[in-house]
Coordinates of C-alpha atoms in Angstrom, one line a residue:
Chain D
X1 CA -3.8 6.7 15.1
X2 CA -4.3 9.2 12.2
X3 CA -7.3 8.6 10.0
X4 CA -7.2 9.6 6.4
X5 CA -10.5 10.4 4.7
X6 CA -10.6 10.7 0.9
X7 CA -13.2 12.5 -1.2
X8 CA -15.1 12.1 -3.3
X9 CA -15.6 8.4 -3.2
X10 CA -16.1 8.3 -6.9
X11 CA -15.2 10.9 -9.6
X12 CA -16.9 10.6 -13.0
X13 CA -14.9 12.4 -15.6
X14 CA -14.2 12.3 -19.3
X15 CA -10.7 11.9 -20.9
X16 CA -9.0 15.2 -21.1
X17 CA -10.7 16.6 -18.0
X18 CA -8.9 17.6 -14.8
X19 CA -9.2 15.4 -11.7
X20 CA -8.9 16.8 -8.2
X21 CA -8.7 14.2 -5.4
X22 CA -8.7 15.1 -1.7
X23 CA -7.1 13.5 1.3
X24 CA -7.9 14.9 4.7
X25 CA -6.1 13.8 7.9
X26 CA -7.7 13.7 11.4
X27 CA -4.5 15.4 12.6
X28 CA -1.5 17.1 11.1
X29 CA 0.7 14.9 8.9
X30 CA 4.3 15.8 8.0
X31 CA 4.6 16.6 4.3
X32 CA 7.4 14.1 3.9
X33 CA 5.2 11.2 5.0
X34 CA 2.3 11.6 2.6
X35 CA 2.1 9.4 -0.5
X36 CA -0.4 8.7 -3.3
X37 CA -0.9 5.4 -5.1
X38 CA -2.8 4.2 -8.2
X39 CA -4.4 0.8 -8.4
X40 CA -6.0 -0.9 -11.3
X41 CA -8.1 -4.1 -11.1
X42 CA -6.1 -7.2 -10.4
X43 CA -2.9 -5.3 -9.9
X44 CA -0.7 -4.2 -7.0
X45 CA -0.8 -0.5 -6.2
X46 CA 1.7 1.7 -7.9
X47 CA 3.5 4.6 -6.2
X48 CA 2.7 7.9 -7.8
X49 CA 3.7 10.6 -5.4
X50 CA 5.9 10.6 -2.2
X51 CA 6.7 13.5 0.2
X52 CA 3.4 15.1 -0.8
X53 CA 4.6 16.4 -4.2
X54 CA 7.6 14.4 -5.5
X55 CA 6.7 12.2 -8.5
X56 CA 8.0 8.6 -8.4
X57 CA 10.1 7.3 -11.2
X58 CA 8.4 7.2 -14.6
X59 CA 5.3 9.0 -13.4
X60 CA 4.1 11.5 -16.0
X61 CA 4.0 15.2 -15.1
X62 CA 0.2 15.4 -15.5
X63 CA 0.2 13.9 -12.0
X64 CA 0.9 16.4 -9.2
X65 CA 0.5 16.5 -5.5
X66 CA 0.2 19.4 -3.0
X67 CA -0.9 20.2 0.5
X68 CA 0.2 20.5 4.1
X69 CA -1.1 20.0 7.6
X70 CA -4.3 18.0 7.3
X71 CA -5.3 18.7 3.7
X72 CA -3.6 17.1 0.7
X73 CA -4.5 17.0 -3.0
X74 CA -3.7 14.8 -6.0
X75 CA -4.3 16.5 -9.3
X76 CA -4.4 14.9 -12.7
X77 CA -4.2 17.7 -15.2
X78 CA -5.7 16.0 -18.2
X79 CA -7.0 12.5 -17.8
X80 CA -5.7 9.8 -20.2
X81 CA -7.6 6.6 -20.8
X82 CA -5.0 4.7 -18.6
X83 CA -5.6 7.0 -15.6
X84 CA -9.1 5.6 -14.8
X85 CA -8.4 3.7 -11.6
X86 CA -8.6 3.9 -7.9
X87 CA -6.3 6.3 -6.0
X88 CA -5.2 6.0 -2.4
X89 CA -3.3 8.4 -0.1
X90 CA -1.2 7.0 2.7
X91 CA 0.7 8.4 5.7
X92 CA 3.9 6.5 5.0
X93 CA 4.4 3.6 7.4
X94 CA 0.8 3.8 8.5
X95 CA -2.8 3.9 7.4
X96 CA -4.3 4.4 3.9
X97 CA -7.3 6.5 3.0
X98 CA -10.4 4.7 1.8
X99 CA -9.7 5.5 -1.9
X100 CA -11.2 7.5 -4.7
X101 CA -12.4 5.8 -7.9
X102 CA -11.9 7.8 -11.0
X103 CA -14.3 6.4 -13.6
X104 CA -15.1 7.3 -17.2
X105 CA -18.2 9.5 -17.5
Chain U
X1 CA 16.2 -5.0 -10.3
X2 CA 14.3 -5.0 -7.1
X3 CA 11.9 -8.0 -6.9
X4 CA 9.5 -9.2 -4.2
X5 CA 8.2 -12.7 -4.8
X6 CA 5.4 -14.0 -2.6
X7 CA 4.2 -17.5 -1.8
X8 CA 1.1 -19.0 -3.3
X9 CA -2.5 -18.8 -2.4
X10 CA -3.8 -20.4 0.8
X11 CA -7.1 -21.7 2.0
X12 CA -7.5 -21.9 5.7
X13 CA -10.3 -22.8 8.2
X14 CA -11.5 -20.3 10.8
X15 CA -9.2 -20.3 13.9
X16 CA -6.2 -21.6 11.9
X17 CA -3.0 -19.7 11.2
X18 CA -1.4 -18.7 7.9
X19 CA 2.2 -17.8 7.1
X20 CA 3.0 -15.9 3.9
X21 CA 6.5 -15.4 2.6
X22 CA 8.0 -12.6 0.6
X23 CA 11.4 -13.3 -1.0
X24 CA 13.3 -10.2 -1.9
X25 CA 16.1 -9.7 -4.4
X26 CA 18.0 -7.0 -6.3
X27 CA 19.0 -4.9 -3.3
X28 CA 20.9 -5.2 0.0
X29 CA 18.3 -6.8 2.3
X30 CA 19.3 -4.9 5.5
X31 CA 19.0 -1.5 4.0
X32 CA 15.2 -1.5 3.7
X33 CA 12.2 -2.6 5.8
X34 CA 9.2 -4.4 4.4
X35 CA 5.6 -3.4 5.0
X36 CA 2.6 -5.7 4.8
X37 CA -0.7 -4.4 3.3
X38 CA -3.9 -6.4 2.7
X39 CA -7.0 -5.8 0.6
X40 CA -10.2 -7.6 1.2
X41 CA -12.3 -8.4 -1.9
X42 CA -13.7 -5.1 -3.4
X43 CA -12.3 -3.1 -0.5
X44 CA -9.5 -0.6 0.1
X45 CA -5.9 -1.0 1.2
X46 CA -5.2 -1.8 4.9
X47 CA -1.7 -1.3 6.4
X48 CA -0.8 -4.2 8.7
X49 CA 2.7 -3.3 9.8
X50 CA 6.4 -3.1 9.1
X51 CA 9.6 -5.0 9.8
X52 CA 13.1 -3.7 9.6
X53 CA 15.5 -5.6 7.3
X54 CA 18.3 -4.4 9.5
X55 CA 17.4 -5.6 13.0
X56 CA 14.0 -7.2 12.8
X57 CA 12.3 -4.4 14.7
X58 CA 8.6 -4.4 14.1
X59 CA 5.7 -1.9 14.1
X60 CA 2.3 -3.4 13.9
X61 CA -1.0 -1.7 13.3
X62 CA -3.0 -1.6 16.5
X63 CA -5.8 -3.6 14.9
X64 CA -3.5 -6.7 14.5
X65 CA -1.4 -6.5 17.6
X66 CA -1.4 -9.9 19.4
X67 CA -2.5 -11.7 16.3
X68 CA 0.3 -11.0 13.8
X69 CA 4.0 -11.7 13.7
X70 CA 6.4 -10.5 11.1
X71 CA 9.9 -12.1 10.9
X72 CA 12.9 -12.0 8.6
X73 CA 15.4 -14.6 7.5
X74 CA 18.5 -12.7 6.5
X75 CA 20.2 -15.8 5.1
X76 CA 17.6 -15.9 2.3
X77 CA 16.5 -12.3 2.2
X78 CA 12.9 -13.4 3.0
X79 CA 10.3 -11.8 5.1
X80 CA 7.4 -13.7 6.7
X81 CA 3.9 -12.7 7.8
X82 CA 2.0 -14.9 10.2
X83 CA -1.6 -14.2 11.1
X84 CA -3.3 -16.3 13.7
X85 CA -6.9 -17.0 14.8
X86 CA -8.1 -16.5 11.3
X87 CA -11.7 -15.3 10.7
X88 CA -13.7 -15.0 7.5
X89 CA -13.0 -11.3 7.3
X90 CA -9.3 -12.0 7.0
X91 CA -10.0 -13.2 3.5
X92 CA -7.9 -10.9 1.4
X93 CA -5.0 -10.4 -0.9
X94 CA -1.9 -9.8 1.2
X95 CA 0.9 -7.7 -0.3
X96 CA 4.5 -7.2 0.9
X97 CA 6.0 -3.9 -0.2
X98 CA 9.4 -2.0 0.1
X99 CA 10.1 1.6 0.4
X100 CA 11.0 3.6 -2.7
X101 CA 14.6 4.2 -3.4
X102 CA 14.1 7.9 -3.9
X103 CA 12.2 8.6 -0.7
X104 CA 9.0 7.8 1.2
X105 CA 6.2 5.7 -0.1
X106 CA 6.1 2.0 -1.1
X107 CA 7.7 1.9 -4.4
X108 CA 8.1 -1.9 -4.9
X109 CA 5.3 -4.5 -4.3
X110 CA 5.0 -8.2 -4.4
X111 CA 2.4 -9.8 -6.6
X112 CA 0.1 -10.5 -3.7
X113 CA -1.1 -13.7 -2.0
X114 CA -4.7 -14.6 -1.7
X115 CA -5.7 -16.0 1.6
X116 CA -9.2 -17.4 1.8
X117 CA -10.7 -18.3 5.2
X118 CA -13.6 -20.6 4.9
X119 CA -15.1 -23.5 6.8

């Protein structure tokens, strides 16, 4: 079973700053099977990115995904107030990473 | 529009079983599978498994094999999750989710069902 490790655990940033979140797999993951989600307290997760780099419907273009093999990245180019949340990567149809909390500095 | 409506909160004693339902609508049931994901209080997301809406084929996470059963009722477009031999660490919000129309990833989620295991 592939294990996904996200880092950092917590990212403290200010609105307008750039956020870079990492997801590292214990073995190679096909690009088409890597997704990112955002979750806010009390809500179900929301799909942001599928296939490593394809934004889901209505996701703003400040969110972007990249990577291949065992290293994947979610980038938020300029943080908006509504972006402070927890982010998870997932190998589609399998395990999730442990999450990265993006908090207001 | 695609909707996944889950059954209400449950309180169970250790050793008991729970069955959570996920009624789907807004799409052709047999064209998508449904995943189950749970989240313990203050913890991350945990993938439990997947069931095909086409033929009922299942793929369970190794951790839950032997203790979980996922089934479908095609007549009502409903998916069920049964978890047996409940322990206190099974206390969590259980979500059903469907694949996104545009590709991979879980694009549609139920509202979640809180299952509390307590003596």
